[in-house]
Amino acid sequence: MENREIQQFLPHRYPFLLVDRILTIEPGKKATGVKNLTGNEWFFQGHSYYPPSLLLESLAQVGGVVLATKAREENPQTQFTGLFAGISDFQFHRFPSQGEEIILQVEVSQSLSSVYRFSAQAFVGDEKIAGGQILLSFFLKKPSGRSEGPSAGEPG
Amino acid sequence: MRRFGHPFPALLIDRVEMLEREKEIKTVKWITANEIYLSGHFPGEPIMPGVLTLEGLIQGALILLEESLNRGKIRVFLQKVGRLRFKRAVLPGERVDFLVSLVSKENPLWKFKGKAQVGGEVAAEADLTFKVDVREVGFEL
């Protein structure tokens, strides 16, 4: 899935669209995404590496695509809202820096009503740089509600 | 504030209100619609990204660490986010108070508990673990 298509599923835009491409996806289950780091991104003005908080956001956005594709598969017109609900036990081994390609892997491990728990991992090449669990809450908007243009996504 | 090597646009602290070495810190950040990340999060519906609330807590913990050690350059690495919950969205025009306190210190691991508040409401809570290395030269998160 290319970036243009990702933008149909996520409301995030520059400068906060933190996934470039989806390599493999099983709607509602799991996905692998890519985020490339290049020197002229805005956060490199302050950091020499990809900030860990933004790495979490990248993983959450891939998770958002997993849930959004599933919802659209069931009903192409559906509107939804996703929220970043939390994180459990997320460990960092190293922070990626400029010129690296991060592979983002997420897989739904548990869903409780509208909260989805993902096991998420980030790799550079074969090296695992971070991993843990992230929680997203995701709900469909009622069709009678105001149409707010594109779906709102994860604050976070 | 300038001595903290974390410049624009990723600095999420406007002011340090209170700091007690090896204990706790309170920092403040005002959120305004003009901020760079709000233009994409989301177009027409600005909401402070939750992960940046986390970043604010991380930066508060870093200042507390640096002040507590007071030994020139240290190398700090965020090793773990133990538990983090986002409870409330933060909108432009609001002020976020970041409260970070040291929970335990078993070198090289320093554990912190952080809370981001808007008014009296909790926006996010997090447990953070940092690995601190005082021998190496150079500052890294």
mmCIF file of C-alpha atoms in Angstrom:
data_model
loop_
_atom_site.group_PDB
_atom_site.id
_atom_site.type_symbol
_atom_site.label_atom_id
_atom_site.label_comp_id
_atom_site.label_asym_id
_atom_site.label_seq_id
_atom_site.Cartn_x
_atom_site.Cartn_y
_atom_site.Cartn_z
ATOM 1 C CA MET A 1 0.000 0.000 0.000
ATOM 2 C CA GLU A 2 1.468 3.333 -1.025
ATOM 3 C CA ASN A 3 1.376 6.552 0.912
ATOM 4 C CA ARG A 4 -1.508 7.965 -1.082
ATOM 5 C CA GLU A 5 -3.650 5.037 -0.099
ATOM 6 C CA ILE A 6 -2.582 5.244 3.542
ATOM 7 C CA GLN A 7 -3.962 8.773 3.558
ATOM 8 C CA GLN A 8 -7.401 7.368 2.773
ATOM 9 C CA PHE A 9 -7.307 5.424 5.999
ATOM 10 C CA LEU A 10 -5.540 7.806 8.328
ATOM 11 C CA PRO A 11 -6.407 11.454 8.908
ATOM 12 C CA HIS A 12 -2.771 12.244 9.670
ATOM 13 C CA ARG A 13 -0.979 14.577 7.285
ATOM 14 C CA TYR A 14 2.330 16.346 7.115
ATOM 15 C CA PRO A 15 4.121 16.770 9.462
ATOM 16 C CA PHE A 16 2.573 14.014 11.452
ATOM 17 C CA LEU A 17 2.055 11.192 8.999
ATOM 18 C CA LEU A 18 4.730 8.875 10.276
ATOM 19 C CA VAL A 19 4.401 5.832 8.085
ATOM 20 C CA ASP A 20 5.504 5.854 4.466
ATOM 21 C CA ARG A 21 4.329 2.596 3.082
ATOM 22 C CA ILE A 22 2.578 -0.597 4.073
ATOM 23 C CA LEU A 23 4.348 -3.715 2.829
ATOM 24 C CA THR A 24 1.984 -6.442 3.943
ATOM 25 C CA ILE A 25 -1.404 -6.210 5.528
ATOM 26 C CA GLU A 26 -4.089 -8.524 6.809
ATOM 27 C CA PRO A 27 -7.002 -6.240 7.652
ATOM 28 C CA GLY A 28 -7.977 -6.496 11.280
ATOM 29 C CA LYS A 29 -4.987 -8.677 12.096
ATOM 30 C CA LYS A 30 -1.535 -7.445 11.317
ATOM 31 C CA ALA A 31 0.603 -5.313 9.074
ATOM 32 C CA THR A 32 4.157 -4.387 8.253
ATOM 33 C CA GLY A 33 4.944 -0.776 7.509
ATOM 34 C CA VAL A 34 7.984 1.255 6.584
ATOM 35 C CA LYS A 35 9.204 4.601 7.830
ATOM 36 C CA ASN A 36 12.269 6.059 6.204
ATOM 37 C CA LEU A 37 14.323 8.625 8.037
ATOM 38 C CA THR A 38 15.911 11.410 6.093
ATOM 39 C CA GLY A 39 17.851 14.436 7.210
ATOM 40 C CA ASN A 40 15.362 17.104 6.277
ATOM 41 C CA GLU A 41 12.530 15.993 8.476
ATOM 42 C CA TRP A 42 11.352 18.539 11.008
ATOM 43 C CA PHE A 43 12.259 16.649 14.157
ATOM 44 C CA PHE A 44 15.898 16.317 13.100
ATOM 45 C CA GLN A 45 16.247 20.010 13.843
ATOM 46 C CA GLY A 46 16.078 19.089 17.476
ATOM 47 C CA HIS A 47 17.163 15.485 17.682
ATOM 48 C CA SER A 48 19.935 13.565 15.987
ATOM 49 C CA TYR A 49 17.849 10.423 16.116
ATOM 50 C CA TYR A 50 14.218 9.485 15.690
ATOM 51 C CA PRO A 51 12.531 10.437 18.976
ATOM 52 C CA PRO A 52 11.135 7.394 20.795
ATOM 53 C CA SER A 53 7.756 9.042 21.158
ATOM 54 C CA LEU A 54 7.482 9.389 17.399
ATOM 55 C CA LEU A 55 8.526 5.783 16.922
ATOM 56 C CA LEU A 56 5.555 4.835 19.081
ATOM 57 C CA GLU A 57 3.358 7.031 16.928
ATOM 58 C CA SER A 58 4.610 5.324 13.754
ATOM 59 C CA LEU A 59 3.694 1.941 15.179
ATOM 60 C CA ALA A 60 0.316 3.228 16.287
ATOM 61 C CA GLN A 61 -0.394 4.566 12.818
ATOM 62 C CA VAL A 62 0.328 1.179 11.275
ATOM 63 C CA GLY A 63 -2.067 -0.230 13.888
ATOM 64 C CA GLY A 64 -4.591 2.390 12.818
ATOM 65 C CA VAL A 65 -4.312 1.216 9.210
ATOM 66 C CA VAL A 66 -4.920 -2.389 10.312
ATOM 67 C CA LEU A 67 -8.141 -1.412 12.050
ATOM 68 C CA ALA A 68 -9.269 1.088 9.411
ATOM 69 C CA THR A 69 -8.845 -1.318 6.494
ATOM 70 C CA LYS A 70 -10.918 -3.875 8.369
ATOM 71 C CA ALA A 71 -13.695 -1.354 9.009
ATOM 72 C CA ARG A 72 -13.693 -0.212 5.372
ATOM 73 C CA GLU A 73 -13.721 -3.788 4.181
ATOM 74 C CA GLU A 74 -16.967 -4.347 6.024
ATOM 75 C CA ASN A 75 -18.487 -1.072 4.948
ATOM 76 C CA PRO A 76 -16.677 1.212 2.485
ATOM 77 C CA GLN A 77 -18.604 4.275 3.652
ATOM 78 C CA THR A 78 -17.886 3.837 7.299
ATOM 79 C CA GLN A 79 -16.501 6.656 9.439
ATOM 80 C CA PHE A 80 -14.380 5.899 12.431
ATOM 81 C CA THR A 81 -12.331 7.381 15.192
ATOM 82 C CA GLY A 82 -9.147 5.959 16.524
ATOM 83 C CA LEU A 83 -7.347 7.015 19.653
ATOM 84 C CA PHE A 84 -4.014 6.147 21.072
ATOM 85 C CA ALA A 85 -5.033 4.727 24.424
ATOM 86 C CA GLY A 86 -1.794 3.594 25.953
ATOM 87 C CA ILE A 87 1.337 1.531 26.067
ATOM 88 C CA SER A 88 2.418 -1.438 28.163
ATOM 89 C CA ASP A 89 5.941 -2.651 28.661
ATOM 90 C CA PHE A 90 7.576 -1.018 25.721
ATOM 91 C CA GLN A 91 11.334 -1.493 25.594
ATOM 92 C CA PHE A 92 13.836 0.387 23.497
ATOM 93 C CA HIS A 93 17.155 -1.091 22.491
ATOM 94 C CA ARG A 94 18.469 1.675 20.287
ATOM 95 C CA PHE A 95 17.152 4.770 18.590
ATOM 96 C CA PRO A 96 17.225 4.891 14.805
ATOM 97 C CA SER A 97 18.963 7.796 13.125
ATOM 98 C CA GLN A 98 19.080 9.520 9.758
ATOM 99 C CA GLY A 99 19.433 7.330 6.717
ATOM 100 C CA GLU A 100 17.797 4.311 8.243
ATOM 101 C CA GLU A 101 14.696 2.463 7.215
ATOM 102 C CA ILE A 102 12.490 1.327 10.069
ATOM 103 C CA ILE A 103 10.311 -1.711 9.594
ATOM 104 C CA LEU A 104 7.209 -1.482 11.747
ATOM 105 C CA GLN A 105 5.419 -4.691 12.612
ATOM 106 C CA VAL A 106 2.152 -4.759 14.469
ATOM 107 C CA GLU A 107 -0.245 -7.549 15.224
ATOM 108 C CA VAL A 108 -3.521 -7.496 17.122
ATOM 109 C CA SER A 109 -3.100 -9.649 20.181
ATOM 110 C CA GLN A 110 -6.276 -8.914 22.053
ATOM 111 C CA SER A 111 -9.433 -6.915 21.594
ATOM 112 C CA LEU A 112 -11.770 -5.867 24.341
ATOM 113 C CA SER A 113 -14.843 -4.109 22.970
ATOM 114 C CA SER A 114 -13.361 -1.017 21.364
ATOM 115 C CA VAL A 115 -9.836 -1.321 22.747
ATOM 116 C CA TYR A 116 -7.287 -3.231 20.734
ATOM 117 C CA ARG A 117 -4.010 -4.429 22.104
ATOM 118 C CA PHE A 118 -1.211 -4.774 19.587
ATOM 119 C CA SER A 119 2.128 -6.368 19.920
ATOM 120 C CA ALA A 120 4.404 -3.996 18.099
ATOM 121 C CA GLN A 121 8.012 -4.254 17.034
ATOM 122 C CA ALA A 122 10.394 -2.030 15.165
ATOM 123 C CA PHE A 123 13.384 -3.255 13.192
ATOM 124 C CA VAL A 124 16.247 -1.741 11.267
ATOM 125 C CA GLY A 125 17.379 -4.430 8.888
ATOM 126 C CA ASP A 126 17.395 -7.558 11.040
ATOM 127 C CA GLU A 127 18.118 -5.718 14.234
ATOM 128 C CA LYS A 128 15.233 -5.298 16.613
ATOM 129 C CA ILE A 129 15.362 -1.785 17.988
ATOM 130 C CA ALA A 130 12.181 -1.640 20.043
ATOM 131 C CA GLY A 131 9.193 -3.702 20.979
ATOM 132 C CA GLY A 132 6.224 -3.848 23.288
ATOM 133 C CA GLN A 133 2.520 -3.491 23.439
ATOM 134 C CA ILE A 134 0.398 -0.594 22.342
ATOM 135 C CA LEU A 135 -3.274 0.007 22.937
ATOM 136 C CA LEU A 136 -5.565 1.704 20.479
ATOM 137 C CA SER A 137 -9.198 2.408 20.928
ATOM 138 C CA PHE A 138 -11.205 2.421 17.768
ATOM 139 C CA PHE A 139 -14.852 3.030 17.199
ATOM 140 C CA LEU A 140 -17.215 3.490 14.347
ATOM 141 C CA LYS A 141 -19.138 6.691 14.064
ATOM 142 C CA LYS A 142 -22.880 6.474 13.930
ATOM 143 C CA PRO A 143 -24.079 7.134 10.394
ATOM 144 C CA SER A 144 -26.621 9.709 11.624
ATOM 145 C CA GLY A 145 -23.925 11.863 13.168
ATOM 146 C CA ARG A 146 -22.417 14.929 11.577
ATOM 147 C CA SER A 147 -20.145 13.975 8.771
ATOM 148 C CA GLU A 148 -16.814 15.412 9.713
ATOM 149 C CA GLY A 149 -15.116 14.866 6.422
ATOM 150 C CA PRO A 150 -12.334 12.354 6.704
ATOM 151 C CA SER A 151 -12.274 10.172 9.726
ATOM 152 C CA ALA A 152 -10.519 11.407 12.787
ATOM 153 C CA GLY A 153 -7.607 9.286 13.784
ATOM 154 C CA GLU A 154 -5.380 8.563 16.691
ATOM 155 C CA PRO A 155 -4.401 11.539 18.763
ATOM 156 C CA GLY A 156 -1.092 10.126 19.664
ATOM 157 C CA MET B 1 16.171 26.840 29.709
ATOM 158 C CA ARG B 2 18.622 27.072 26.860
ATOM 159 C CA ARG B 3 21.206 24.847 28.435
ATOM 160 C CA PHE B 4 19.077 21.833 27.804
ATOM 161 C CA GLY B 5 20.224 20.637 24.409
ATOM 162 C CA HIS B 6 16.837 19.958 22.950
ATOM 163 C CA PRO B 7 16.036 22.797 20.578
ATOM 164 C CA PHE B 8 13.114 23.722 18.361
ATOM 165 C CA PRO B 9 10.809 22.187 17.248
ATOM 166 C CA ALA B 10 10.894 19.249 19.563
ATOM 167 C CA LEU B 11 11.172 21.149 22.828
ATOM 168 C CA LEU B 12 8.056 20.494 24.831
ATOM 169 C CA ILE B 13 8.838 22.553 27.877
ATOM 170 C CA ASP B 14 8.248 26.270 28.224
ATOM 171 C CA ARG B 15 9.172 26.668 31.844
ATOM 172 C CA VAL B 16 10.340 24.699 34.826
ATOM 173 C CA GLU B 17 8.129 25.678 37.745
ATOM 174 C CA MET B 18 9.609 23.560 40.463
ATOM 175 C CA LEU B 19 12.559 21.260 40.733
ATOM 176 C CA GLU B 20 13.816 19.244 43.640
ATOM 177 C CA ARG B 21 16.941 17.274 42.924
ATOM 178 C CA GLU B 22 16.584 13.507 42.944
ATOM 179 C CA LYS B 23 12.931 13.959 43.709
ATOM 180 C CA GLU B 24 10.557 15.713 41.387
ATOM 181 C CA ILE B 25 10.052 18.330 38.746
ATOM 182 C CA LYS B 26 7.145 20.293 37.443
ATOM 183 C CA THR B 27 7.292 21.752 33.969
ATOM 184 C CA VAL B 28 4.791 23.664 31.912
ATOM 185 C CA LYS B 29 3.962 23.760 28.238
ATOM 186 C CA TRP B 30 1.417 25.989 26.585
ATOM 187 C CA ILE B 31 -0.270 24.559 23.541
ATOM 188 C CA THR B 32 -1.015 26.894 20.673
ATOM 189 C CA ALA B 33 -2.642 26.314 17.314
ATOM 190 C CA ASN B 34 0.500 27.600 15.638
ATOM 191 C CA GLU B 35 2.626 24.590 16.389
ATOM 192 C CA ILE B 36 4.093 22.697 13.508
ATOM 193 C CA TYR B 37 2.760 19.247 14.348
ATOM 194 C CA LEU B 38 -0.810 20.473 14.790
ATOM 195 C CA SER B 39 -1.056 21.223 11.072
ATOM 196 C CA GLY B 40 -1.033 17.512 10.354
ATOM 197 C CA HIS B 41 -2.652 16.238 13.520
ATOM 198 C CA PHE B 42 -5.235 16.779 12.258
ATOM 199 C CA PRO B 43 -6.045 19.105 9.374
ATOM 200 C CA GLY B 44 -8.947 21.210 10.581
ATOM 201 C CA GLU B 45 -9.080 19.443 13.910
ATOM 202 C CA PRO B 46 -6.006 20.266 15.957
ATOM 203 C CA ILE B 47 -5.336 17.895 18.838
ATOM 204 C CA MET B 48 -2.058 17.665 20.690
ATOM 205 C CA PRO B 49 -0.562 14.278 19.731
ATOM 206 C CA GLY B 50 -0.562 11.979 22.729
ATOM 207 C CA VAL B 51 2.953 10.822 22.028
ATOM 208 C CA LEU B 52 4.143 14.390 22.375
ATOM 209 C CA THR B 53 2.575 14.509 25.809
ATOM 210 C CA LEU B 54 4.770 11.503 26.467
ATOM 211 C CA GLU B 55 7.717 13.373 24.974
ATOM 212 C CA GLY B 56 7.041 16.221 27.409
ATOM 213 C CA LEU B 57 7.216 13.803 30.320
ATOM 214 C CA ILE B 58 10.437 12.332 28.938
ATOM 215 C CA GLN B 59 11.990 15.763 28.658
ATOM 216 C CA GLY B 60 10.920 16.649 32.203
ATOM 217 C CA ALA B 61 12.564 13.465 33.438
ATOM 218 C CA LEU B 62 15.715 14.330 31.486
ATOM 219 C CA ILE B 63 16.022 17.733 33.122
ATOM 220 C CA LEU B 64 15.489 16.185 36.523
ATOM 221 C CA LEU B 65 18.147 13.604 35.767
ATOM 222 C CA GLU B 66 20.641 16.133 34.546
ATOM 223 C CA GLU B 67 20.105 18.385 37.537
ATOM 224 C CA SER B 68 20.291 15.480 39.965
ATOM 225 C CA LEU B 69 23.579 14.224 38.630
ATOM 226 C CA ASN B 70 25.257 17.573 38.173
ATOM 227 C CA ARG B 71 28.376 15.963 36.808
ATOM 228 C CA GLY B 72 28.838 17.530 33.436
ATOM 229 C CA LYS B 73 27.977 15.298 30.563
ATOM 230 C CA ILE B 74 25.993 12.159 30.966
ATOM 231 C CA ARG B 75 24.609 9.670 28.538
ATOM 232 C CA VAL B 76 20.979 8.802 29.081
ATOM 233 C CA PHE B 77 18.912 6.277 27.232
ATOM 234 C CA LEU B 78 15.184 5.813 27.558
ATOM 235 C CA GLN B 79 14.990 2.106 28.062
ATOM 236 C CA LYS B 80 11.412 1.378 28.803
ATOM 237 C CA VAL B 81 7.955 2.857 28.868
ATOM 238 C CA GLY B 82 6.330 0.620 31.454
ATOM 239 C CA ARG B 83 2.773 1.699 31.442
ATOM 240 C CA LEU B 84 1.259 4.642 29.704
ATOM 241 C CA ARG B 85 -2.353 5.688 29.520
ATOM 242 C CA PHE B 86 -3.830 8.588 27.645
ATOM 243 C CA LYS B 87 -6.921 9.797 29.418
ATOM 244 C CA ARG B 88 -7.883 13.018 27.772
ATOM 245 C CA ALA B 89 -7.179 14.944 24.600
ATOM 246 C CA VAL B 90 -5.202 18.170 24.863
ATOM 247 C CA LEU B 91 -6.378 21.046 22.694
ATOM 248 C CA PRO B 92 -4.786 24.308 21.555
ATOM 249 C CA GLY B 93 -5.187 27.063 24.123
ATOM 250 C CA GLU B 94 -4.640 24.751 27.016
ATOM 251 C CA ARG B 95 -1.727 24.527 29.355
ATOM 252 C CA VAL B 96 -0.175 21.213 30.240
ATOM 253 C CA ASP B 97 1.606 20.665 33.540
ATOM 254 C CA PHE B 98 4.094 17.840 33.495
ATOM 255 C CA LEU B 99 4.833 16.342 36.893
ATOM 256 C CA VAL B 100 7.642 13.832 37.016
ATOM 257 C CA SER B 101 8.920 12.204 40.170
ATOM 258 C CA LEU B 102 11.733 9.791 40.805
ATOM 259 C CA VAL B 103 10.470 6.435 42.026
ATOM 260 C CA SER B 104 13.638 4.443 42.409
ATOM 261 C CA LYS B 105 17.291 4.682 41.554
ATOM 262 C CA GLU B 106 19.233 1.475 41.164
ATOM 263 C CA ASN B 107 22.166 2.493 39.046
ATOM 264 C CA PRO B 108 22.231 2.486 36.137
ATOM 265 C CA LEU B 109 18.445 2.364 36.049
ATOM 266 C CA TRP B 110 16.401 5.339 37.166
ATOM 267 C CA LYS B 111 12.643 4.945 37.310
ATOM 268 C CA PHE B 112 10.210 7.783 37.078
ATOM 269 C CA LYS B 113 6.506 8.279 37.311
ATOM 270 C CA GLY B 114 5.052 11.025 35.195
ATOM 271 C CA LYS B 115 1.720 12.709 35.007
ATOM 272 C CA ALA B 116 0.513 15.301 32.512
ATOM 273 C CA GLN B 117 -2.325 17.461 33.719
ATOM 274 C CA VAL B 118 -4.591 20.011 32.139
ATOM 275 C CA GLY B 119 -6.223 22.060 34.837
ATOM 276 C CA GLY B 120 -6.974 19.446 37.440
ATOM 277 C CA GLU B 121 -7.569 16.675 34.916
ATOM 278 C CA VAL B 122 -5.060 13.997 34.156
ATOM 279 C CA ALA B 123 -4.254 13.845 30.437
ATOM 280 C CA ALA B 124 -1.675 11.085 30.568
ATOM 281 C CA GLU B 125 0.223 8.950 33.024
ATOM 282 C CA ALA B 126 3.418 7.064 32.366
ATOM 283 C CA ASP B 127 6.123 4.963 33.987
ATOM 284 C CA LEU B 128 9.532 5.604 32.505
ATOM 285 C CA THR B 129 12.849 3.831 32.975
ATOM 286 C CA PHE B 130 16.111 5.452 31.947
ATOM 287 C CA LYS B 131 19.529 3.951 31.745
ATOM 288 C CA VAL B 132 22.098 6.449 32.911
ATOM 289 C CA ASP B 133 25.752 6.292 32.078
ATOM 290 C CA VAL B 134 27.918 8.965 33.642
ATOM 291 C CA ARG B 135 31.238 7.766 32.301
ATOM 292 C CA GLU B 136 30.644 8.332 28.656
ATOM 293 C CA VAL B 137 30.955 11.756 27.205
ATOM 294 C CA GLY B 138 28.235 13.241 25.044
ATOM 295 C CA PHE B 139 24.595 13.839 25.582
ATOM 296 C CA GLU B 140 22.006 11.635 24.059
ATOM 297 C CA LEU B 141 18.501 11.084 25.234
#
